[in-house]
PDB file of C-alpha atoms and ligand atoms in Angstrom:
ATOM      1  CA  MET A 180      87.574 119.884  95.069  1.00 45.00           C
ATOM      2  CA  PRO A 181      89.649 119.364  98.347  1.00 58.00           C
ATOM      3  CA  GLU A 182      89.079 122.398 101.082  1.00 73.00           C
ATOM      4  CA  LYS A 183      92.958 123.419  99.623  1.00 85.00           C
ATOM      5  CA  ASP A 184      93.674 122.748  96.038  1.00 91.00           C
ATOM      6  CA  PHE A 185      97.533 122.496  95.548  1.00 92.00           C
ATOM      7  CA  ALA A 186      97.544 122.576  91.737  1.00 92.00           C
ATOM      8  CA  PRO A 187      97.950 126.305  91.560  1.00 94.00           C
ATOM      9  CA  ILE A 188     100.182 126.473  94.294  1.00 95.00           C
ATOM     10  CA  GLU A 189     102.281 123.264  93.081  1.00 95.00           C
ATOM     11  CA  ASN A 190     105.483 125.433  92.453  1.00 97.00           C
ATOM     12  CA  ASP A 191     105.014 127.248  96.349  1.00 97.00           C
ATOM     13  CA  TYR A 192     105.293 124.127  97.720  1.00 96.00           C
ATOM     14  CA  ALA A 193     107.970 123.079  95.488  1.00 97.00           C
ATOM     15  CA  PHE A 194     109.963 126.374  97.374  1.00 98.00           C
ATOM     16  CA  PHE A 195     108.968 124.713 100.718  1.00 98.00           C
ATOM     17  CA  MET A 196     109.956 121.795 100.095  1.00 97.00           C
ATOM     18  CA  ALA A 197     113.488 122.533  98.440  1.00 98.00           C
ATOM     19  CA  HIS A 198     113.968 124.952 101.532  1.00 98.00           C
ATOM     20  CA  ALA A 199     112.891 122.903 104.594  1.00 98.00           C
ATOM     21  CA  THR A 200     114.399 119.748 106.177  1.00 98.00           C
ATOM     22  CA  GLU A 201     110.928 118.463 106.935  1.00 98.00           C
ATOM     23  CA  ALA A 202     111.145 115.641 104.723  1.00 98.00           C
ATOM     24  CA  GLU A 203     114.017 114.230 105.996  1.00 98.00           C
ATOM     25  CA  SER A 204     113.360 114.715 109.487  1.00 98.00           C
ATOM     26  CA  ASP A 205     110.317 113.406 108.469  1.00 98.00           C
ATOM     27  CA  ILE A 206     111.600 109.970 106.914  1.00 98.00           C
ATOM     28  CA  VAL A 207     114.119 109.406 109.510  1.00 98.00           C
ATOM     29  CA  ALA A 208     110.783 109.610 111.860  1.00 98.00           C
ATOM     30  CA  TYR A 209     108.738 107.337 109.803  1.00 98.00           C
ATOM     31  CA  GLN A 210     112.159 104.727 109.430  1.00 98.00           C
ATOM     32  CA  ARG A 211     112.059 104.504 113.002  1.00 97.00           C
ATOM     33  CA  GLU A 212     108.675 103.913 113.935  1.00 98.00           C
ATOM     34  CA  LEU A 213     107.659 101.526 111.303  1.00 98.00           C
ATOM     35  CA  ALA A 214     111.234  99.302 111.723  1.00 97.00           C
ATOM     36  CA  ASP A 215     109.958  96.409 113.512  1.00 96.00           C
ATOM     37  CA  PHE A 216     105.994  96.632 111.714  1.00 97.00           C
ATOM     38  CA  LEU A 217     107.944  96.087 108.080  1.00 97.00           C
ATOM     39  CA  LEU A 218     110.176  93.580 109.257  1.00 95.00           C
ATOM     40  CA  ASP A 219     110.002  90.062 107.351  1.00 91.00           C
ATOM     41  CA  ARG A 220     106.845  90.763 105.805  1.00 95.00           C
ATOM     42  CA  THR A 221     105.692  88.739 102.977  1.00 95.00           C
ATOM     43  CA  SER A 222     103.467  91.061 101.899  1.00 96.00           C
ATOM     44  CA  ILE A 223     102.992  94.923 102.423  1.00 97.00           C
ATOM     45  CA  ARG A 224      99.898  96.783 101.165  1.00 97.00           C
ATOM     46  CA  MET A 225     100.820 100.295 101.315  1.00 97.00           C
ATOM     47  CA  LEU A 226      98.511 103.307 100.775  1.00 97.00           C
ATOM     48  CA  ASP A 227      99.741 106.806 100.409  1.00 98.00           C
ATOM     49  CA  PHE A 228      97.428 109.090 101.017  1.00 98.00           C
ATOM     50  CA  GLY A 229      97.700 113.016  99.421  1.00 98.00           C
ATOM     51  CA  CYS A 230     101.058 111.752  97.678  1.00 98.00           C
ATOM     52  CA  GLY A 231     101.713 115.196  95.826  1.00 97.00           C
ATOM     53  CA  ASN A 232     103.687 114.961  92.880  1.00 97.00           C
ATOM     54  CA  GLY A 233     105.701 111.779  94.831  1.00 97.00           C
ATOM     55  CA  ASP A 234     108.674 114.475  96.008  1.00 97.00           C
ATOM     56  CA  PHE A 235     108.074 112.530  99.466  1.00 98.00           C
ATOM     57  CA  SER A 236     106.442 109.273  98.466  1.00 98.00           C
ATOM     58  CA  ALA A 237     109.973 108.279  96.613  1.00 98.00           C
ATOM     59  CA  PRO A 238     112.793 109.313  98.975  1.00 98.00           C
ATOM     60  CA  LEU A 239     110.865 107.667 101.778  1.00 98.00           C
ATOM     61  CA  LEU A 240     110.136 104.631  99.963  1.00 98.00           C
ATOM     62  CA  ASN A 241     113.669 104.428  98.903  1.00 98.00           C
ATOM     63  CA  ALA A 242     114.930 104.405 102.500  1.00 98.00           C
ATOM     64  CA  LEU A 243     112.276 102.178 103.698  1.00 98.00           C
ATOM     65  CA  ASN A 244     113.873  99.799 101.311  1.00 97.00           C
ATOM     66  CA  LEU A 245     111.251  97.074 101.246  1.00 97.00           C
ATOM     67  CA  PRO A 246     111.873  94.322  98.886  1.00 97.00           C
ATOM     68  CA  PRO A 247     109.923  94.948  95.678  1.00 98.00           C
ATOM     69  CA  GLU A 248     107.961  91.744  95.398  1.00 97.00           C
ATOM     70  CA  VAL A 249     106.431  92.425  98.601  1.00 97.00           C
ATOM     71  CA  LEU A 250     105.366  95.740  98.386  1.00 98.00           C
ATOM     72  CA  TYR A 251     101.669  96.833  96.582  1.00 97.00           C
ATOM     73  CA  LEU A 252     101.613 100.426  96.278  1.00 97.00           C
ATOM     74  CA  SER A 253      97.907 102.388  96.190  1.00 97.00           C
ATOM     75  CA  LEU A 254      98.062 106.373  95.795  1.00 97.00           C
ATOM     76  CA  CYS A 255      95.413 108.799  96.472  1.00 97.00           C
ATOM     77  CA  GLU A 256      95.827 112.366  95.049  1.00 97.00           C
ATOM     78  CA  PRO A 257      93.205 114.863  93.758  1.00 96.00           C
ATOM     79  CA  VAL A 258      95.276 116.932  91.813  1.00 96.00           C
ATOM     80  CA  THR A 259      95.635 114.149  88.911  1.00 96.00           C
ATOM     81  CA  HIS A 260      98.504 115.604  87.023  1.00 97.00           C
ATOM     82  CA  GLN A 261     100.424 114.987  90.038  1.00 97.00           C
ATOM     83  CA  LEU A 262      98.751 111.935  90.918  1.00 98.00           C
ATOM     84  CA  ASP A 263     100.051 110.057  87.404  1.00 98.00           C
ATOM     85  CA  GLN A 264     103.516 112.172  87.829  1.00 98.00           C
ATOM     86  CA  ALA A 265     103.637 110.229  91.456  1.00 98.00           C
ATOM     87  CA  ALA A 266     102.886 106.445  89.896  1.00 98.00           C
ATOM     88  CA  GLU A 267     105.857 107.062  87.631  1.00 98.00           C
ATOM     89  CA  ARG A 268     108.328 108.298  90.511  1.00 98.00           C
ATOM     90  CA  VAL A 269     107.162 105.674  92.986  1.00 98.00           C
ATOM     91  CA  ALA A 270     107.031 102.527  90.273  1.00 98.00           C
ATOM     92  CA  ARG A 271     110.262 100.937  90.253  1.00 98.00           C
ATOM     93  CA  PHE A 272     110.099 100.169  94.155  1.00 98.00           C
ATOM     94  CA  SER A 273     107.179  97.630  93.571  1.00 98.00           C
ATOM     95  CA  HIS A 274     106.944  94.663  91.142  1.00 98.00           C
ATOM     96  CA  HIS A 275     103.096  95.324  91.174  1.00 97.00           C
ATOM     97  CA  SER A 276     101.145  98.129  89.414  1.00 96.00           C
ATOM     98  CA  VAL A 277     100.407 100.718  91.200  1.00 97.00           C
ATOM     99  CA  GLU A 278      97.335 101.852  91.987  1.00 95.00           C
ATOM    100  CA  THR A 279      96.175 105.286  91.518  1.00 96.00           C
ATOM    101  CA  LEU A 280      92.791 106.622  93.399  1.00 94.00           C
ATOM    102  CA  GLU A 281      91.814 110.337  93.302  1.00 88.00           C
ATOM    103  CA  ASP A 282      89.566 109.940  96.172  1.00 86.00           C
ATOM    104  CA  VAL A 283      89.750 107.314  99.154  1.00 82.00           C
ATOM    105  CA  SER A 284      86.217 106.472  99.448  1.00 79.00           C
ATOM    106  CA  SER A 285      86.799 104.781  95.890  1.00 78.00           C
ATOM    107  CA  ALA A 286      88.967 102.233  97.671  1.00 76.00           C
ATOM    108  CA  LYS A 287      86.002  99.893  97.636  1.00 70.00           C
ATOM    109  CA  ASP A 288      87.776  96.388  98.154  1.00 68.00           C
ATOM    110  CA  GLN A 289      91.420  96.995  99.820  1.00 68.00           C
ATOM    111  CA  GLN A 290      93.028  95.896 102.671  1.00 91.00           C
ATOM    112  CA  PHE A 291      95.598  97.717 103.543  1.00 96.00           C
ATOM    113  CA  ASP A 292      98.417  97.192 106.331  1.00 97.00           C
ATOM    114  CA  LEU A 293      99.826 100.907 105.853  1.00 98.00           C
ATOM    115  CA  ILE A 294      98.343 103.734 105.144  1.00 98.00           C
ATOM    116  CA  LEU A 295     100.663 106.820 105.806  1.00 98.00           C
ATOM    117  CA  SER A 296      99.747 110.474 105.112  1.00 98.00           C
ATOM    118  CA  ASN A 297     102.612 113.000 105.157  1.00 98.00           C
ATOM    119  CA  HIS A 298     101.199 116.146 105.906  1.00 98.00           C
ATOM    120  CA  VAL A 299      97.568 116.083 103.998  1.00 98.00           C
ATOM    121  CA  LEU A 300      94.785 115.556 106.554  1.00 98.00           C
ATOM    122  CA  TYR A 301      94.643 119.298 107.468  1.00 97.00           C
ATOM    123  CA  TYR A 302      92.939 119.604 103.980  1.00 96.00           C
ATOM    124  CA  VAL A 303      90.653 117.077 104.178  1.00 96.00           C
ATOM    125  CA  GLN A 304      86.756 118.357 103.785  1.00 95.00           C
ATOM    126  CA  ASP A 305      85.372 115.851 107.131  1.00 96.00           C
ATOM    127  CA  LEU A 306      88.075 114.308 108.810  1.00 97.00           C
ATOM    128  CA  SER A 307      85.718 112.037 111.016  1.00 98.00           C
ATOM    129  CA  GLN A 308      84.512 110.733 107.274  1.00 96.00           C
ATOM    130  CA  THR A 309      88.431 110.579 106.094  1.00 96.00           C
ATOM    131  CA  ILE A 310      89.336 108.562 109.159  1.00 97.00           C
ATOM    132  CA  GLY A 311      85.948 106.574 108.852  1.00 96.00           C
ATOM    133  CA  GLU A 312      86.976 105.357 105.264  1.00 94.00           C
ATOM    134  CA  MET A 313      90.771 104.614 106.503  1.00 96.00           C
ATOM    135  CA  ARG A 314      89.382 102.106 109.582  1.00 95.00           C
ATOM    136  CA  ARG A 315      87.262 100.518 106.919  1.00 93.00           C
ATOM    137  CA  THR A 316      89.944 100.086 104.072  1.00 94.00           C
ATOM    138  CA  LEU A 317      92.644  98.726 107.359  1.00 96.00           C
ATOM    139  CA  GLN A 318      93.697  95.311 107.657  1.00 95.00           C
ATOM    140  CA  PRO A 319      92.615  94.665 111.510  1.00 94.00           C
ATOM    141  CA  GLU A 320      96.440  94.354 112.379  1.00 94.00           C
ATOM    142  CA  GLY A 321      96.987  97.532 109.666  1.00 97.00           C
ATOM    143  CA  LYS A 322      98.563 101.137 110.901  1.00 98.00           C
ATOM    144  CA  LEU A 323      98.215 104.054 110.392  1.00 98.00           C
ATOM    145  CA  ALA A 324     101.617 106.571 109.984  1.00 98.00           C
ATOM    146  CA  PHE A 325     100.648 110.189 110.068  1.00 98.00           C
ATOM    147  CA  ALA A 326     102.631 113.341 109.940  1.00 98.00           C
ATOM    148  CA  ILE A 327     100.935 116.420 111.288  1.00 98.00           C
ATOM    149  CA  ALA A 328     101.576 120.139 112.555  1.00 98.00           C
ATOM    150  CA  ASN A 329     100.536 120.892 116.213  1.00 97.00           C
ATOM    151  CA  ALA A 330      99.078 124.266 117.691  1.00 96.00           C
ATOM    152  CA  GLU A 331     102.472 125.146 118.483  1.00 95.00           C
ATOM    153  CA  ASN A 332     104.111 124.435 115.173  1.00 97.00           C
ATOM    154  CA  VAL A 333     105.029 127.424 113.604  1.00 97.00           C
ATOM    155  CA  ILE A 334     103.266 127.502 110.024  1.00 95.00           C
ATOM    156  CA  VAL A 335     100.100 126.751 112.289  1.00 96.00           C
ATOM    157  CA  ALA A 336     100.724 129.992 114.287  1.00 95.00           C
ATOM    158  CA  ILE A 337     100.967 132.114 111.294  1.00 96.00           C
ATOM    159  CA  TRP A 338      97.368 130.265 109.881  1.00 96.00           C
ATOM    160  CA  LYS A 339      96.237 131.805 113.219  1.00 96.00           C
ATOM    161  CA  ALA A 340      97.653 135.006 112.822  1.00 95.00           C
ATOM    162  CA  GLY A 341      96.812 135.397 109.169  1.00 96.00           C
ATOM    163  CA  PHE A 342      93.039 134.143 109.684  1.00 97.00           C
ATOM    164  CA  ALA A 343      92.343 136.276 112.892  1.00 96.00           C
ATOM    165  CA  LEU A 344      93.065 139.123 110.659  1.00 96.00           C
ATOM    166  CA  ILE A 345      89.843 138.552 108.954  1.00 95.00           C
ATOM    167  CA  ASN A 346      87.715 137.119 111.706  1.00 96.00           C
ATOM    168  CA  GLN A 347      88.521 133.870 110.611  1.00 94.00           C
ATOM    169  CA  PRO A 348      88.981 130.424 112.494  1.00 94.00           C
ATOM    170  CA  VAL A 349      92.162 128.313 110.799  1.00 96.00           C
ATOM    171  CA  PRO A 350      89.771 126.431 108.175  1.00 96.00           C
ATOM    172  CA  TYR A 351      92.243 123.334 108.534  1.00 97.00           C
ATOM    173  CA  TYR A 352      92.997 120.742 111.134  1.00 98.00           C
ATOM    174  CA  MET A 353      95.670 120.092 112.918  1.00 98.00           C
ATOM    175  CA  SER A 354      97.670 117.442 115.049  1.00 98.00           C
ATOM    176  CA  GLU A 355      94.816 117.524 118.169  1.00 98.00           C
ATOM    177  CA  ASP A 356      92.114 117.264 116.069  1.00 98.00           C
ATOM    178  CA  VAL A 357      93.534 114.207 114.533  1.00 98.00           C
ATOM    179  CA  GLN A 358      94.526 112.466 117.776  1.00 98.00           C
ATOM    180  CA  ARG A 359      91.145 113.662 118.975  1.00 98.00           C
ATOM    181  CA  VAL A 360      89.585 111.597 116.354  1.00 98.00           C
ATOM    182  CA  LEU A 361      91.465 108.658 115.986  1.00 98.00           C
ATOM    183  CA  ALA A 362      90.597 108.011 119.814  1.00 98.00           C
ATOM    184  CA  GLU A 363      86.875 108.063 119.014  1.00 98.00           C
ATOM    185  CA  GLN A 364      87.370 105.785 116.449  1.00 97.00           C
ATOM    186  CA  GLY A 365      89.060 103.059 118.581  1.00 97.00           C
ATOM    187  CA  PHE A 366      92.294 103.703 117.495  1.00 98.00           C
ATOM    188  CA  ALA A 367      95.602 103.424 120.559  1.00 98.00           C
ATOM    189  CA  VAL A 368      98.439 106.658 119.258  1.00 98.00           C
ATOM    190  CA  GLN A 369     101.734 106.524 119.743  1.00 98.00           C
ATOM    191  CA  LYS A 370     103.017 110.183 119.290  1.00 98.00           C
ATOM    192  CA  THR A 371     106.364 111.455 118.660  1.00 98.00           C
ATOM    193  CA  GLU A 372     107.805 114.633 117.350  1.00 97.00           C
ATOM    194  CA  ALA A 373     110.289 115.284 114.178  1.00 98.00           C
ATOM    195  CA  LYS A 374     112.460 118.801 114.225  1.00 98.00           C
ATOM    196  CA  PHE A 375     112.845 120.791 111.252  1.00 98.00           C
ATOM    197  CA  GLN A 376     114.423 123.913 109.774  1.00 98.00           C
ATOM    198  CA  MET A 377     112.958 126.285 107.316  1.00 98.00           C
ATOM    199  CA  ARG A 378     115.857 128.761 105.922  1.00 98.00           C
ATOM    200  CA  PHE A 379     115.520 130.878 102.369  1.00 98.00           C
ATOM    201  CA  PRO A 380     116.763 133.833 101.177  1.00 98.00           C
ATOM    202  CA  ASP A 381     114.584 136.843 102.538  1.00 98.00           C
ATOM    203  CA  SER A 382     112.718 138.706 100.094  1.00 98.00           C
ATOM    204  CA  GLU A 383     108.946 139.963  99.546  1.00 98.00           C
ATOM    205  CA  GLU A 384     108.981 137.315  97.040  1.00 98.00           C
ATOM    206  CA  ASN A 385     110.091 134.289  99.235  1.00 98.00           C
ATOM    207  CA  ARG A 386     107.753 135.426 101.927  1.00 98.00           C
ATOM    208  CA  MET A 387     104.971 135.241  99.413  1.00 98.00           C
ATOM    209  CA  LYS A 388     106.008 132.251  98.486  1.00 98.00           C
ATOM    210  CA  ILE A 389     105.358 130.362 101.989  1.00 98.00           C
ATOM    211  CA  LEU A 390     102.636 132.934 102.396  1.00 98.00           C
ATOM    212  CA  ARG A 391     100.708 131.439  99.206  1.00 97.00           C
ATOM    213  CA  PHE A 392     101.592 127.797 100.078  1.00 97.00           C
ATOM    214  CA  CYS A 393     100.407 128.170 104.009  1.00 97.00           C
ATOM    215  CA  PHE A 394      96.714 130.285 102.680  1.00 96.00           C
ATOM    216  CA  GLY A 395      96.354 129.149  99.498  1.00 94.00           C
ATOM    217  CA  HIS A 396      92.880 130.999  97.337  1.00 93.00           C
ATOM    218  CA  HIS A 397      92.432 132.604 101.417  1.00 94.00           C
ATOM    219  CA  LEU A 398      95.332 134.985 100.471  1.00 95.00           C
ATOM    220  CA  GLU A 399      93.239 137.049  98.413  1.00 92.00           C
ATOM    221  CA  GLY A 400      91.744 138.109 101.467  1.00 91.00           C
ATOM    222  CA  ILE A 401      93.804 138.594 104.346  1.00 95.00           C
ATOM    223  CA  PRO A 402      95.948 142.127 104.566  1.00 94.00           C
ATOM    224  CA  LEU A 403      99.344 141.267 102.832  1.00 94.00           C
ATOM    225  CA  PRO A 404     101.235 143.941 104.878  1.00 94.00           C
ATOM    226  CA  GLN A 405     100.721 142.178 108.268  1.00 94.00           C
ATOM    227  CA  LEU A 406     101.085 139.205 106.627  1.00 95.00           C
ATOM    228  CA  LEU A 407     104.547 139.716 105.486  1.00 96.00           C
ATOM    229  CA  GLY A 408     105.261 141.406 108.349  1.00 96.00           C
ATOM    230  CA  MET A 409     105.110 137.493 110.408  1.00 96.00           C
ATOM    231  CA  PHE A 410     108.614 136.654 109.114  1.00 97.00           C
ATOM    232  CA  ASP A 411     110.524 139.503 110.940  1.00 97.00           C
ATOM    233  CA  PRO A 412     111.093 137.495 113.983  1.00 97.00           C
ATOM    234  CA  TYR A 413     112.806 134.866 112.266  1.00 97.00           C
ATOM    235  CA  GLN A 414     115.119 137.373 110.148  1.00 97.00           C
ATOM    236  CA  GLN A 415     118.816 136.703 110.580  1.00 97.00           C
ATOM    237  CA  ASP A 416     121.339 138.500 108.449  1.00 96.00           C
ATOM    238  CA  GLY A 417     119.383 138.610 105.252  1.00 97.00           C
ATOM    239  CA  THR A 418     117.792 135.235 105.575  1.00 98.00           C
ATOM    240  CA  ILE A 419     114.376 133.663 107.477  1.00 98.00           C
ATOM    241  CA  VAL A 420     115.006 130.807 109.844  1.00 98.00           C
ATOM    242  CA  ILE A 421     112.419 128.796 111.393  1.00 98.00           C
ATOM    243  CA  ASP A 422     112.979 126.327 113.867  1.00 98.00           C
ATOM    244  CA  THR A 423     109.897 124.448 114.498  1.00 98.00           C
ATOM    245  CA  TYR A 424     108.388 120.567 114.331  1.00 97.00           C
ATOM    246  CA  SER A 425     105.250 118.358 113.725  1.00 98.00           C
ATOM    247  CA  ASP A 426     104.163 115.370 115.552  1.00 98.00           C
ATOM    248  CA  HIS A 427     104.113 111.985 113.732  1.00 98.00           C
ATOM    249  CA  LEU A 428     101.262 110.133 114.799  1.00 98.00           C
ATOM    250  CA  LEU A 429     101.258 105.860 114.910  1.00 98.00           C
ATOM    251  CA  ALA A 430      98.018 104.452 115.049  1.00 98.00           C
ATOM    252  CA  GLU A 431      96.403 100.961 115.449  1.00 98.00           C
ATOM    253  CA  LEU A 432      92.857  99.674 116.470  1.00 97.00           C
ATOM    254  CA  LYS A 433      92.426  99.056 119.936  1.00 95.00           C
ATOM    255  CA  PRO A 434      90.990  94.925 120.090  1.00 88.00           C
ATOM    256  CA  GLU A 435      87.745  94.869 120.940  1.00 79.00           C
ATOM    257  CA  GLY A 436      86.677  93.936 124.326  1.00 58.00           C
TER     258      GLY A 436
HETATM  259  C1  SAM B1424     101.160 119.694 101.876  1.00 82.41           C
HETATM  260  S1  SAM B1424     101.118 118.350 100.420  1.00 82.41           S
HETATM  261  C2  SAM B1424     101.905 116.491 100.713  1.00 82.41           C
HETATM  262  C3  SAM B1424     102.236 116.429  99.901  1.00 82.41           C
HETATM  263  C4  SAM B1424     103.232 115.011 100.337  1.00 82.41           C
HETATM  264  N1  SAM B1424     102.161 113.986 101.125  1.00 82.41           N
HETATM  265  C5  SAM B1424     104.362 115.974 100.805  1.00 82.41           C
HETATM  266  O1  SAM B1424     104.989 115.144 101.776  1.00 82.41           O
HETATM  267  O2  SAM B1424     105.197 115.958 100.077  1.00 82.41           O
HETATM  268  C6  SAM B1424      98.978 118.182 100.959  1.00 82.41           C
HETATM  269  C7  SAM B1424      98.455 117.202  99.498  1.00 82.41           C
HETATM  270  O3  SAM B1424      97.563 117.062  99.951  1.00 82.41           O
HETATM  271  C8  SAM B1424      96.613 116.700  98.824  1.00 82.41           C
HETATM  272  N2  SAM B1424      95.028 116.494  99.269  1.00 82.41           N
HETATM  273  C9  SAM B1424      94.612 117.842  99.796  1.00 82.41           C
HETATM  274  N3  SAM B1424      93.162 117.128  99.717  1.00 82.41           N
HETATM  275  C10 SAM B1424      93.034 116.162 100.069  1.00 82.41           C
HETATM  276  C11 SAM B1424      92.042 115.188 100.078  1.00 82.41           C
HETATM  277  N4  SAM B1424      90.999 115.208 100.457  1.00 82.41           N
HETATM  278  N5  SAM B1424      92.847 114.002  99.840  1.00 82.41           N
HETATM  279  C12 SAM B1424      93.859 113.796  99.707  1.00 82.41           C
HETATM  280  N6  SAM B1424      94.940 114.129  99.611  1.00 82.41           N
HETATM  281  C13 SAM B1424      94.324 115.769  99.759  1.00 82.41           C
HETATM  282  C14 SAM B1424      97.119 117.850  98.113  1.00 82.41           C
HETATM  283  O4  SAM B1424      96.383 118.479  97.111  1.00 82.41           O
HETATM  284  C15 SAM B1424      98.512 117.922  98.365  1.00 82.41           C
HETATM  285  O5  SAM B1424      99.213 117.023  97.161  1.00 82.41           O
END
C-alpha cells in the first residue's frame, strides 16, 4: 500500500480539484515547458506516474494535442479502479493500446521519452528508489516533468502545522526533496512556478473535505478543532480563498563526462 491511499479519499480529492485552479495552471505550465521537446517527434513514449482516475491526464493530453499515431501511453496508479478509469479516459488520445502499471518497477523493458508526474511524488515510499526506477526506464535524451508543492505552499504549511500538533514530521516529500534526489542522480533541473487558487464556500464539512484530502488516515490522530481553525485566516465573506503556488521541475540527465 502506498504511504497515502487515495481510494478512501477520492471524493475529497475530487472536491479539491473542483474548487482549485491548480489543474488549469499545471496544464499551462506543462504546455509551455514541453512545447519544444514534443514538437515534430515521430514517436513519444510517455508514462503518467500516479495518474489517479485520469481527471487530470485527459485534459492535459487534450491540451498537448499530440498526433494519436505518434503517442504511446503508459499509466501507473496503485488504486486499481482509478487506473482502469484513467485508461478508458485517455484511450482516445492514442492509436496504440494504453499500458497500465500498478507499480513503476514492473515497467521492465520500456524506454520512455517523457515521464510526467503531477502532484504524486509526495506520497511514494522511497523517493530515491522511485526516481532511480524512472532513471532506469528513461531514454538517455528523455525528460522528467513533475509538479510538486514546495515548503512555501499553503497546503504544505497546513501539513507542517497539523503534524506538529502530534509532534511528528510531515511524512510526505516535497519539491525540495525531489530537487535534491534529482541532483544526486545526475539530473539537470529547470524550475518554474505555477500559481493557483483554492476557493470554496466556508463550512465545517468543506473544511473537513480538504483536511481528509491533506491528511488521509493520519487525520484520526490529530486534534480537529486546531486543524479546522487553520482555515480562519483565509475566510473572506463566507468563502475560503487561498492563493498559493507549486513548483514545476523539468529534468534531463546531464551528459556523462
Ligand atoms: C494528488 S493525486 C494526483 C493524481 C493525478 N496525477 C492528478 O494530477 O490529478 C496523487 C496520486 O498519486 C497516487 N500515488 C500514491 N502513491 C503512489 C505511488 N507510490 N506510485 C504511483 N502513484 C501513487 C495516488 O493513488 C493518487 O492517485
